[in-house]
Amino acid sequence: GGFAKPKDLRPLCDIELTDIRGTIDMNLYGSIYNAYYTIGYMLKTVQNSSDKNESCSIINMSSIAGSFGLATAGDYCISKSGVDGLTRAICADYGASGIRCNSVKPCFVTTPLTTAMDDALEEKTGQRGCREMSKPRQVHAEWVNPTDVAYYCLFLASDESKFINGSMCYIDDGTKGSYNHLPSMVNDQ
């Protein structure tokens, strides 16, 4: 998730270092703390199971922005790239011990925050917002719904996904192909 406000859309070097740290603390360190404090319990669960195929699943919330830069959201992109690195590290360190770890990488999810950010982006740049710009590349004429993300996570937590480990799992309706066409506010300050 994110916690920026529409007014926070700024190029990386215009963001206060304390704000960058806050984004990294929330998005990356939140995931690190989750893994750090749960992996020990997961290892015990797997080791104490009578089922030789027992596994546990960590699902990290990343973002499409962790793989593709997004103008005016550098702090968010940095934090989500870190989440993806954490996912790969957990897979490498604990996969053989029965712990799976994947990153879910949604694009724009319909929430009050993302709607306000998109409206602010369009107002500030005079260009169509991200919602409108991504439509031509999407199958559906809407953003991802939070319920869609929840169902994807439920799948990753289940035994149905037992061979999915260390993956960057996009839920973007084709949007990642349009990321380099998103409006930039760098020159509109």
Short mmCIF file of N, CA and C in Angstrom, two decimals:
data_model
loop_
_atom_site.label_atom_id
_atom_site.label_comp_id
_atom_site.label_asym_id
_atom_site.label_seq_id
_atom_site.Cartn_x
_atom_site.Cartn_y
_atom_site.Cartn_z
N GLY A 1 0.81 -1.19 0.00
CA GLY A 1 0.00 0.00 0.00
C GLY A 1 0.84 1.24 0.00
N GLY A 2 0.18 2.33 -0.12
CA GLY A 2 0.85 3.62 -0.09
C GLY A 2 0.10 4.54 0.84
N PHE A 3 0.72 5.67 1.13
CA PHE A 3 0.06 6.61 2.02
C PHE A 3 0.27 8.05 1.60
N ALA A 4 0.69 8.27 0.38
CA ALA A 4 0.92 9.63 -0.09
C ALA A 4 -0.40 10.37 -0.27
N LYS A 5 -0.28 11.68 -0.23
CA LYS A 5 -1.44 12.52 -0.48
C LYS A 5 -1.27 13.12 -1.88
N PRO A 6 -2.35 13.52 -2.53
CA PRO A 6 -2.22 14.09 -3.88
C PRO A 6 -1.18 15.19 -3.98
N LYS A 7 -1.02 16.01 -2.97
CA LYS A 7 -0.04 17.10 -3.02
C LYS A 7 1.39 16.58 -2.96
N ASP A 8 1.58 15.30 -2.59
CA ASP A 8 2.91 14.74 -2.44
C ASP A 8 3.54 14.29 -3.75
N LEU A 9 2.85 14.40 -4.85
CA LEU A 9 3.39 13.97 -6.14
C LEU A 9 4.48 14.95 -6.57
N ARG A 10 5.75 14.51 -6.39
CA ARG A 10 6.88 15.37 -6.71
C ARG A 10 8.02 14.53 -7.26
N PRO A 11 8.88 15.15 -8.06
CA PRO A 11 10.09 14.44 -8.50
C PRO A 11 10.94 14.05 -7.29
N LEU A 12 11.72 13.01 -7.44
CA LEU A 12 12.46 12.42 -6.32
C LEU A 12 13.25 13.45 -5.51
N CYS A 13 14.01 14.30 -6.16
CA CYS A 13 14.86 15.25 -5.42
C CYS A 13 14.09 16.41 -4.82
N ASP A 14 12.79 16.49 -5.07
CA ASP A 14 11.94 17.49 -4.42
C ASP A 14 11.21 16.92 -3.21
N ILE A 15 11.41 15.64 -2.95
CA ILE A 15 10.78 14.99 -1.80
C ILE A 15 11.76 15.09 -0.63
N GLU A 16 11.26 15.51 0.52
CA GLU A 16 12.10 15.60 1.71
C GLU A 16 12.63 14.20 2.06
N LEU A 17 13.87 14.13 2.50
CA LEU A 17 14.47 12.85 2.87
C LEU A 17 13.67 12.16 3.97
N THR A 18 13.10 12.92 4.89
CA THR A 18 12.29 12.31 5.94
C THR A 18 11.03 11.66 5.36
N ASP A 19 10.49 12.25 4.29
CA ASP A 19 9.31 11.65 3.63
C ASP A 19 9.70 10.38 2.88
N ILE A 20 10.88 10.39 2.25
CA ILE A 20 11.36 9.18 1.57
C ILE A 20 11.55 8.08 2.60
N ARG A 21 12.15 8.42 3.73
CA ARG A 21 12.37 7.44 4.80
C ARG A 21 11.03 6.89 5.31
N GLY A 22 10.04 7.77 5.46
CA GLY A 22 8.72 7.33 5.91
C GLY A 22 8.09 6.32 4.97
N THR A 23 8.23 6.56 3.67
CA THR A 23 7.68 5.62 2.68
C THR A 23 8.41 4.29 2.75
N ILE A 24 9.74 4.34 2.85
CA ILE A 24 10.53 3.10 2.95
C ILE A 24 10.21 2.37 4.25
N ASP A 25 10.07 3.12 5.35
CA ASP A 25 9.73 2.48 6.62
C ASP A 25 8.40 1.74 6.52
N MET A 26 7.41 2.38 5.94
CA MET A 26 6.09 1.75 5.86
C MET A 26 6.09 0.56 4.90
N ASN A 27 6.56 0.76 3.70
CA ASN A 27 6.42 -0.27 2.66
C ASN A 27 7.47 -1.36 2.75
N LEU A 28 8.73 -1.01 2.88
CA LEU A 28 9.79 -2.02 2.90
C LEU A 28 10.00 -2.59 4.30
N TYR A 29 10.22 -1.72 5.28
CA TYR A 29 10.48 -2.24 6.62
C TYR A 29 9.26 -2.94 7.20
N GLY A 30 8.07 -2.53 6.84
CA GLY A 30 6.88 -3.27 7.28
C GLY A 30 6.93 -4.71 6.82
N SER A 31 7.35 -4.92 5.57
CA SER A 31 7.47 -6.29 5.03
C SER A 31 8.62 -7.04 5.68
N ILE A 32 9.72 -6.33 5.93
CA ILE A 32 10.87 -6.97 6.60
C ILE A 32 10.47 -7.44 8.00
N TYR A 33 9.80 -6.58 8.76
CA TYR A 33 9.38 -6.95 10.11
C TYR A 33 8.43 -8.14 10.08
N ASN A 34 7.51 -8.14 9.15
CA ASN A 34 6.59 -9.26 9.02
C ASN A 34 7.36 -10.56 8.81
N ALA A 35 8.29 -10.57 7.87
CA ALA A 35 9.07 -11.77 7.59
C ALA A 35 9.93 -12.16 8.79
N TYR A 36 10.61 -11.19 9.35
CA TYR A 36 11.53 -11.44 10.45
C TYR A 36 10.85 -12.10 11.63
N TYR A 37 9.65 -11.65 11.93
CA TYR A 37 8.97 -12.17 13.12
C TYR A 37 8.06 -13.36 12.84
N THR A 38 7.86 -13.73 11.60
CA THR A 38 6.99 -14.89 11.33
C THR A 38 7.74 -16.11 10.79
N ILE A 39 8.88 -15.91 10.18
CA ILE A 39 9.58 -17.05 9.57
C ILE A 39 9.91 -18.13 10.60
N GLY A 40 10.33 -17.75 11.78
CA GLY A 40 10.63 -18.75 12.82
C GLY A 40 9.44 -19.63 13.14
N TYR A 41 8.27 -19.03 13.25
CA TYR A 41 7.04 -19.81 13.50
C TYR A 41 6.71 -20.71 12.31
N MET A 42 6.93 -20.18 11.13
CA MET A 42 6.66 -20.99 9.93
C MET A 42 7.59 -22.19 9.85
N LEU A 43 8.86 -21.98 10.17
CA LEU A 43 9.82 -23.10 10.15
C LEU A 43 9.40 -24.20 11.13
N LYS A 44 8.95 -23.81 12.32
CA LYS A 44 8.49 -24.79 13.29
C LYS A 44 7.25 -25.53 12.79
N THR A 45 6.34 -24.80 12.16
CA THR A 45 5.12 -25.42 11.61
C THR A 45 5.48 -26.48 10.58
N VAL A 46 6.38 -26.15 9.69
CA VAL A 46 6.77 -27.09 8.63
C VAL A 46 7.51 -28.28 9.23
N GLN A 47 8.43 -28.03 10.15
CA GLN A 47 9.23 -29.10 10.75
C GLN A 47 8.39 -30.04 11.60
N ASN A 48 7.36 -29.52 12.25
CA ASN A 48 6.51 -30.35 13.12
C ASN A 48 5.36 -31.02 12.40
N SER A 49 5.25 -30.80 11.13
CA SER A 49 4.14 -31.37 10.37
C SER A 49 4.43 -32.82 9.99
N SER A 50 3.39 -33.63 10.01
CA SER A 50 3.54 -35.02 9.56
C SER A 50 3.47 -35.10 8.03
N ASP A 51 3.01 -34.02 7.39
CA ASP A 51 2.92 -33.95 5.93
C ASP A 51 4.26 -33.47 5.37
N LYS A 52 4.93 -34.35 4.65
CA LYS A 52 6.25 -34.03 4.09
C LYS A 52 6.19 -32.89 3.06
N ASN A 53 5.01 -32.62 2.53
CA ASN A 53 4.85 -31.54 1.54
C ASN A 53 4.31 -30.25 2.17
N GLU A 54 4.29 -30.19 3.49
CA GLU A 54 3.80 -29.00 4.19
C GLU A 54 4.63 -27.78 3.79
N SER A 55 3.96 -26.67 3.54
CA SER A 55 4.67 -25.43 3.28
C SER A 55 3.86 -24.27 3.84
N CYS A 56 4.55 -23.17 4.02
CA CYS A 56 3.91 -21.93 4.46
C CYS A 56 4.15 -20.88 3.37
N SER A 57 3.34 -19.85 3.39
CA SER A 57 3.41 -18.85 2.32
C SER A 57 3.45 -17.44 2.90
N ILE A 58 4.44 -16.68 2.46
CA ILE A 58 4.51 -15.24 2.75
C ILE A 58 4.12 -14.52 1.46
N ILE A 59 3.21 -13.58 1.57
CA ILE A 59 2.78 -12.80 0.41
C ILE A 59 3.10 -11.35 0.69
N ASN A 60 4.07 -10.83 -0.03
CA ASN A 60 4.46 -9.43 0.13
C ASN A 60 3.65 -8.56 -0.82
N MET A 61 3.21 -7.42 -0.33
CA MET A 61 2.48 -6.46 -1.15
C MET A 61 3.47 -5.52 -1.79
N SER A 62 3.68 -5.69 -3.06
CA SER A 62 4.56 -4.81 -3.82
C SER A 62 3.68 -3.93 -4.70
N SER A 63 4.17 -3.59 -5.85
CA SER A 63 3.44 -2.74 -6.79
C SER A 63 4.12 -2.84 -8.14
N ILE A 64 3.35 -2.57 -9.16
CA ILE A 64 3.93 -2.48 -10.49
C ILE A 64 5.02 -1.40 -10.52
N ALA A 65 4.88 -0.40 -9.65
CA ALA A 65 5.86 0.69 -9.57
C ALA A 65 7.22 0.21 -9.08
N GLY A 66 7.29 -0.98 -8.48
CA GLY A 66 8.57 -1.53 -8.06
C GLY A 66 9.38 -2.07 -9.21
N SER A 67 8.77 -2.25 -10.36
CA SER A 67 9.46 -2.75 -11.55
C SER A 67 9.60 -1.71 -12.64
N PHE A 68 8.71 -0.74 -12.63
CA PHE A 68 8.72 0.29 -13.67
C PHE A 68 8.64 1.64 -12.98
N GLY A 69 9.53 2.52 -13.29
CA GLY A 69 9.52 3.84 -12.66
C GLY A 69 8.23 4.58 -12.91
N LEU A 70 7.85 5.36 -11.94
CA LEU A 70 6.65 6.20 -12.05
C LEU A 70 7.06 7.60 -11.67
N ALA A 71 6.98 8.51 -12.62
CA ALA A 71 7.37 9.90 -12.36
C ALA A 71 6.59 10.45 -11.19
N THR A 72 7.25 11.22 -10.38
CA THR A 72 6.71 11.90 -9.20
C THR A 72 6.35 10.93 -8.08
N ALA A 73 6.87 9.73 -8.10
CA ALA A 73 6.63 8.77 -7.03
C ALA A 73 7.87 7.92 -6.79
N GLY A 74 9.05 8.55 -6.89
CA GLY A 74 10.31 7.82 -6.75
C GLY A 74 10.46 7.11 -5.43
N ASP A 75 10.01 7.75 -4.34
CA ASP A 75 10.12 7.12 -3.03
C ASP A 75 9.31 5.83 -2.97
N TYR A 76 8.14 5.86 -3.56
CA TYR A 76 7.28 4.68 -3.60
C TYR A 76 7.92 3.58 -4.46
N CYS A 77 8.45 3.95 -5.62
CA CYS A 77 9.11 2.98 -6.50
C CYS A 77 10.29 2.31 -5.80
N ILE A 78 11.10 3.11 -5.11
CA ILE A 78 12.25 2.58 -4.38
C ILE A 78 11.80 1.58 -3.32
N SER A 79 10.78 1.95 -2.55
CA SER A 79 10.33 1.07 -1.47
C SER A 79 9.79 -0.25 -2.00
N LYS A 80 9.06 -0.20 -3.10
CA LYS A 80 8.47 -1.43 -3.65
C LYS A 80 9.51 -2.28 -4.37
N SER A 81 10.54 -1.67 -4.93
CA SER A 81 11.66 -2.47 -5.48
C SER A 81 12.34 -3.25 -4.38
N GLY A 82 12.47 -2.62 -3.22
CA GLY A 82 13.04 -3.30 -2.06
C GLY A 82 12.21 -4.49 -1.61
N VAL A 83 10.89 -4.34 -1.66
CA VAL A 83 10.00 -5.46 -1.31
C VAL A 83 10.24 -6.63 -2.25
N ASP A 84 10.45 -6.35 -3.53
CA ASP A 84 10.71 -7.42 -4.49
C ASP A 84 12.04 -8.12 -4.19
N GLY A 85 13.06 -7.35 -3.81
CA GLY A 85 14.34 -7.95 -3.42
C GLY A 85 14.21 -8.81 -2.17
N LEU A 86 13.42 -8.34 -1.22
CA LEU A 86 13.16 -9.12 0.00
C LEU A 86 12.49 -10.44 -0.37
N THR A 87 11.53 -10.40 -1.26
CA THR A 87 10.83 -11.61 -1.69
C THR A 87 11.80 -12.63 -2.27
N ARG A 88 12.70 -12.18 -3.12
CA ARG A 88 13.68 -13.08 -3.73
C ARG A 88 14.64 -13.65 -2.68
N ALA A 89 15.03 -12.81 -1.72
CA ALA A 89 15.94 -13.26 -0.66
C ALA A 89 15.28 -14.33 0.21
N ILE A 90 14.03 -14.12 0.58
CA ILE A 90 13.31 -15.12 1.39
C ILE A 90 13.19 -16.42 0.62
N CYS A 91 12.87 -16.34 -0.65
CA CYS A 91 12.78 -17.54 -1.49
C CYS A 91 14.10 -18.30 -1.49
N ALA A 92 15.20 -17.58 -1.67
CA ALA A 92 16.52 -18.21 -1.73
C ALA A 92 16.92 -18.81 -0.38
N ASP A 93 16.63 -18.09 0.70
CA ASP A 93 17.05 -18.55 2.03
C ASP A 93 16.16 -19.64 2.61
N TYR A 94 14.86 -19.61 2.32
CA TYR A 94 13.93 -20.49 3.04
C TYR A 94 13.07 -21.40 2.16
N GLY A 95 13.22 -21.29 0.85
CA GLY A 95 12.42 -22.14 -0.04
C GLY A 95 12.61 -23.62 0.22
N ALA A 96 13.86 -24.03 0.40
CA ALA A 96 14.15 -25.45 0.65
C ALA A 96 13.63 -25.91 2.02
N SER A 97 13.31 -24.97 2.88
CA SER A 97 12.77 -25.30 4.21
C SER A 97 11.25 -25.29 4.24
N GLY A 98 10.63 -25.08 3.08
CA GLY A 98 9.17 -25.15 3.00
C GLY A 98 8.45 -23.82 3.12
N ILE A 99 9.18 -22.72 3.00
CA ILE A 99 8.53 -21.42 3.05
C ILE A 99 8.57 -20.80 1.65
N ARG A 100 7.38 -20.55 1.14
CA ARG A 100 7.26 -19.88 -0.16
C ARG A 100 7.07 -18.39 0.08
N CYS A 101 7.56 -17.58 -0.85
CA CYS A 101 7.38 -16.13 -0.73
C CYS A 101 7.21 -15.54 -2.13
N ASN A 102 6.17 -14.77 -2.30
CA ASN A 102 5.88 -14.12 -3.58
C ASN A 102 5.49 -12.67 -3.35
N SER A 103 5.71 -11.86 -4.35
CA SER A 103 5.26 -10.46 -4.33
C SER A 103 4.04 -10.31 -5.21
N VAL A 104 3.01 -9.70 -4.68
CA VAL A 104 1.84 -9.33 -5.49
C VAL A 104 2.07 -7.90 -5.93
N LYS A 105 1.95 -7.67 -7.23
CA LYS A 105 2.29 -6.38 -7.83
C LYS A 105 1.09 -5.80 -8.58
N PRO A 106 0.14 -5.24 -7.83
CA PRO A 106 -1.00 -4.64 -8.52
C PRO A 106 -0.62 -3.33 -9.19
N CYS A 107 -1.42 -2.94 -10.14
CA CYS A 107 -1.28 -1.61 -10.72
C CYS A 107 -2.20 -0.70 -9.94
N PHE A 108 -2.91 0.12 -10.60
CA PHE A 108 -3.81 1.05 -9.92
C PHE A 108 -5.01 0.29 -9.38
N VAL A 109 -5.18 0.35 -8.08
CA VAL A 109 -6.30 -0.30 -7.41
C VAL A 109 -7.29 0.79 -7.02
N THR A 110 -8.55 0.56 -7.30
CA THR A 110 -9.57 1.56 -7.02
C THR A 110 -9.77 1.73 -5.52
N THR A 111 -9.30 2.86 -5.02
CA THR A 111 -9.50 3.25 -3.63
C THR A 111 -9.72 4.76 -3.62
N PRO A 112 -10.23 5.31 -2.54
CA PRO A 112 -10.35 6.77 -2.48
C PRO A 112 -9.01 7.48 -2.67
N LEU A 113 -7.92 6.90 -2.14
CA LEU A 113 -6.61 7.52 -2.28
C LEU A 113 -6.15 7.56 -3.73
N THR A 114 -6.24 6.43 -4.44
CA THR A 114 -5.76 6.41 -5.82
C THR A 114 -6.63 7.29 -6.72
N THR A 115 -7.91 7.35 -6.45
CA THR A 115 -8.79 8.22 -7.23
C THR A 115 -8.40 9.68 -7.02
N ALA A 116 -8.14 10.07 -5.78
CA ALA A 116 -7.73 11.45 -5.50
C ALA A 116 -6.38 11.77 -6.11
N MET A 117 -5.44 10.80 -6.05
CA MET A 117 -4.12 11.02 -6.64
C MET A 117 -4.22 11.17 -8.15
N ASP A 118 -5.05 10.37 -8.77
CA ASP A 118 -5.21 10.45 -10.22
C ASP A 118 -5.85 11.78 -10.62
N ASP A 119 -6.85 12.20 -9.88
CA ASP A 119 -7.48 13.50 -10.16
C ASP A 119 -6.48 14.63 -9.99
N ALA A 120 -5.64 14.57 -8.95
CA ALA A 120 -4.64 15.61 -8.71
C ALA A 120 -3.60 15.63 -9.82
N LEU A 121 -3.19 14.45 -10.29
CA LEU A 121 -2.23 14.36 -11.37
C LEU A 121 -2.79 14.99 -12.63
N GLU A 122 -4.03 14.69 -12.94
CA GLU A 122 -4.65 15.26 -14.13
C GLU A 122 -4.80 16.78 -14.00
N GLU A 123 -5.19 17.23 -12.82
CA GLU A 123 -5.35 18.68 -12.60
C GLU A 123 -4.02 19.40 -12.70
N LYS A 124 -2.97 18.81 -12.14
CA LYS A 124 -1.66 19.46 -12.10
C LYS A 124 -0.98 19.48 -13.47
N THR A 125 -1.17 18.44 -14.25
CA THR A 125 -0.48 18.34 -15.55
C THR A 125 -1.32 18.83 -16.71
N GLY A 126 -2.63 18.89 -16.52
CA GLY A 126 -3.51 19.22 -17.64
C GLY A 126 -3.65 18.06 -18.62
N GLN A 127 -3.10 16.91 -18.26
CA GLN A 127 -3.17 15.72 -19.10
C GLN A 127 -4.18 14.76 -18.50
N ARG A 128 -4.60 13.83 -19.34
CA ARG A 128 -5.47 12.79 -18.81
C ARG A 128 -4.75 12.08 -17.69
N GLY A 129 -5.49 11.67 -16.67
CA GLY A 129 -4.89 10.97 -15.56
C GLY A 129 -4.49 9.55 -15.93
N CYS A 130 -3.84 8.87 -15.00
CA CYS A 130 -3.36 7.50 -15.21
C CYS A 130 -4.49 6.57 -15.59
N ARG A 131 -5.64 6.76 -14.97
CA ARG A 131 -6.80 5.90 -15.25
C ARG A 131 -7.15 5.94 -16.75
N GLU A 132 -7.22 7.12 -17.30
CA GLU A 132 -7.59 7.26 -18.71
C GLU A 132 -6.47 6.78 -19.63
N MET A 133 -5.23 7.07 -19.25
CA MET A 133 -4.11 6.70 -20.12
C MET A 133 -3.89 5.20 -20.19
N SER A 134 -4.26 4.48 -19.13
CA SER A 134 -4.03 3.04 -19.13
C SER A 134 -5.16 2.26 -19.80
N LYS A 135 -6.32 2.87 -19.98
CA LYS A 135 -7.47 2.16 -20.55
C LYS A 135 -7.20 1.50 -21.90
N PRO A 136 -6.53 2.17 -22.85
CA PRO A 136 -6.34 1.51 -24.15
C PRO A 136 -5.55 0.22 -24.10
N ARG A 137 -4.79 -0.01 -23.04
CA ARG A 137 -3.97 -1.20 -22.93
C ARG A 137 -4.57 -2.26 -22.02
N GLN A 138 -5.74 -1.97 -21.46
CA GLN A 138 -6.36 -2.89 -20.53
C GLN A 138 -7.51 -3.66 -21.19
N VAL A 139 -7.76 -4.84 -20.66
CA VAL A 139 -8.89 -5.64 -21.12
C VAL A 139 -10.19 -5.04 -20.60
N HIS A 140 -10.16 -4.57 -19.36
CA HIS A 140 -11.36 -4.03 -18.71
C HIS A 140 -11.24 -2.51 -18.64
N ALA A 141 -12.34 -1.82 -18.69
CA ALA A 141 -12.35 -0.36 -18.68
C ALA A 141 -12.44 0.17 -17.25
N GLU A 142 -11.69 -0.43 -16.35
CA GLU A 142 -11.70 -0.01 -14.95
C GLU A 142 -10.39 -0.42 -14.31
N TRP A 143 -10.11 0.12 -13.16
CA TRP A 143 -8.93 -0.28 -12.42
C TRP A 143 -9.21 -1.57 -11.67
N VAL A 144 -8.15 -2.16 -11.15
CA VAL A 144 -8.26 -3.38 -10.36
C VAL A 144 -9.04 -3.05 -9.08
N ASN A 145 -9.89 -3.96 -8.69
CA ASN A 145 -10.69 -3.81 -7.48
C ASN A 145 -9.93 -4.46 -6.32
N PRO A 146 -9.99 -3.91 -5.10
CA PRO A 146 -9.31 -4.54 -3.96
C PRO A 146 -9.69 -6.01 -3.77
N THR A 147 -10.92 -6.38 -4.10
CA THR A 147 -11.34 -7.77 -3.98
C THR A 147 -10.56 -8.67 -4.93
N ASP A 148 -10.23 -8.16 -6.12
CA ASP A 148 -9.42 -8.94 -7.07
C ASP A 148 -8.05 -9.24 -6.49
N VAL A 149 -7.46 -8.26 -5.82
CA VAL A 149 -6.15 -8.45 -5.19
C VAL A 149 -6.27 -9.48 -4.07
N ALA A 150 -7.33 -9.39 -3.29
CA ALA A 150 -7.54 -10.33 -2.18
C ALA A 150 -7.67 -11.77 -2.69
N TYR A 151 -8.40 -11.97 -3.78
CA TYR A 151 -8.54 -13.32 -4.33
C TYR A 151 -7.21 -13.87 -4.84
N TYR A 152 -6.40 -13.00 -5.42
CA TYR A 152 -5.08 -13.42 -5.90
C TYR A 152 -4.22 -13.85 -4.70
N CYS A 153 -4.27 -13.08 -3.62
CA CYS A 153 -3.52 -13.43 -2.41
C CYS A 153 -4.02 -14.75 -1.81
N LEU A 154 -5.32 -14.94 -1.83
CA LEU A 154 -5.90 -16.18 -1.32
C LEU A 154 -5.37 -17.37 -2.12
N PHE A 155 -5.29 -17.22 -3.43
CA PHE A 155 -4.72 -18.27 -4.29
C PHE A 155 -3.27 -18.54 -3.90
N LEU A 156 -2.47 -17.47 -3.73
CA LEU A 156 -1.06 -17.65 -3.40
C LEU A 156 -0.85 -18.28 -2.03
N ALA A 157 -1.80 -18.09 -1.13
CA ALA A 157 -1.71 -18.69 0.20
C ALA A 157 -2.13 -20.16 0.20
N SER A 158 -2.79 -20.59 -0.86
CA SER A 158 -3.35 -21.95 -0.91
C SER A 158 -2.34 -22.95 -1.47
N ASP A 159 -2.67 -24.23 -1.29
CA ASP A 159 -1.85 -25.30 -1.87
C ASP A 159 -1.95 -25.34 -3.40
N GLU A 160 -2.95 -24.67 -3.96
CA GLU A 160 -3.09 -24.61 -5.42
C GLU A 160 -1.89 -23.90 -6.05
N SER A 161 -1.17 -23.11 -5.28
CA SER A 161 -0.02 -22.37 -5.81
C SER A 161 1.30 -22.92 -5.26
N LYS A 162 1.32 -24.19 -4.90
CA LYS A 162 2.48 -24.77 -4.21
C LYS A 162 3.78 -24.69 -5.00
N PHE A 163 3.71 -24.53 -6.30
CA PHE A 163 4.93 -24.43 -7.10
C PHE A 163 5.27 -22.99 -7.48
N ILE A 164 4.58 -22.04 -6.92
CA ILE A 164 4.86 -20.63 -7.18
C ILE A 164 5.66 -20.11 -5.99
N ASN A 165 6.90 -19.75 -6.24
CA ASN A 165 7.80 -19.30 -5.17
C ASN A 165 8.82 -18.33 -5.75
N GLY A 166 8.98 -17.19 -5.11
CA GLY A 166 9.94 -16.18 -5.57
C GLY A 166 9.44 -15.41 -6.78
N SER A 167 8.16 -15.44 -7.00
CA SER A 167 7.59 -14.82 -8.20
C SER A 167 7.11 -13.40 -7.95
N MET A 168 7.19 -12.61 -9.00
CA MET A 168 6.61 -11.27 -9.02
C MET A 168 5.28 -11.42 -9.73
N CYS A 169 4.21 -11.41 -8.99
CA CYS A 169 2.88 -11.75 -9.50
C CYS A 169 2.09 -10.48 -9.82
N TYR A 170 2.06 -10.14 -11.09
CA TYR A 170 1.38 -8.92 -11.54
C TYR A 170 -0.13 -9.14 -11.57
N ILE A 171 -0.85 -8.14 -11.13
CA ILE A 171 -2.30 -8.10 -11.29
C ILE A 171 -2.58 -6.70 -11.81
N ASP A 172 -2.46 -6.55 -13.13
CA ASP A 172 -2.43 -5.21 -13.72
C ASP A 172 -3.30 -5.03 -14.96
N ASP A 173 -3.96 -6.07 -15.39
CA ASP A 173 -4.85 -5.97 -16.55
C ASP A 173 -4.14 -5.38 -17.77
N GLY A 174 -2.84 -5.63 -17.88
CA GLY A 174 -2.08 -5.17 -19.03
C GLY A 174 -1.50 -3.77 -18.89
N THR A 175 -1.66 -3.16 -17.74
CA THR A 175 -1.22 -1.77 -17.56
C THR A 175 0.29 -1.61 -17.63
N LYS A 176 1.07 -2.60 -17.20
CA LYS A 176 2.52 -2.41 -17.15
C LYS A 176 3.10 -2.04 -18.50
N GLY A 177 2.45 -2.42 -19.57
CA GLY A 177 2.90 -2.03 -20.90
C GLY A 177 2.74 -0.55 -21.17
N SER A 178 1.93 0.14 -20.37
CA SER A 178 1.69 1.57 -20.60
C SER A 178 2.44 2.45 -19.63
N TYR A 179 3.24 1.88 -18.74
CA TYR A 179 3.87 2.69 -17.71
C TYR A 179 4.77 3.79 -18.24
N ASN A 180 5.47 3.56 -19.34
CA ASN A 180 6.35 4.61 -19.84
C ASN A 180 5.58 5.72 -20.54
N HIS A 181 4.27 5.63 -20.58
CA HIS A 181 3.45 6.67 -21.19
C HIS A 181 2.69 7.48 -20.15
N LEU A 182 2.94 7.23 -18.87
CA LEU A 182 2.22 7.97 -17.84
C LEU A 182 2.67 9.42 -17.82
N PRO A 183 1.80 10.32 -17.48
CA PRO A 183 2.16 11.74 -17.49
C PRO A 183 3.24 12.04 -16.45
N SER A 184 4.09 12.95 -16.77
CA SER A 184 5.14 13.37 -15.86
C SER A 184 4.83 14.78 -15.37
N MET A 185 5.10 15.01 -14.10
CA MET A 185 4.89 16.34 -13.55
C MET A 185 6.23 17.04 -13.34
N VAL A 186 7.32 16.45 -13.77
CA VAL A 186 8.65 17.00 -13.51
C VAL A 186 8.77 18.41 -14.07
N ASN A 187 8.29 18.65 -15.27
CA ASN A 187 8.41 19.95 -15.90
C ASN A 187 7.26 20.88 -15.60
N ASP A 188 6.31 20.43 -14.81
CA ASP A 188 5.13 21.22 -14.54
C ASP A 188 5.13 21.81 -13.13
N GLN A 189 6.28 21.85 -12.49
CA GLN A 189 6.36 22.35 -11.11
C GLN A 189 6.31 23.87 -11.09
#
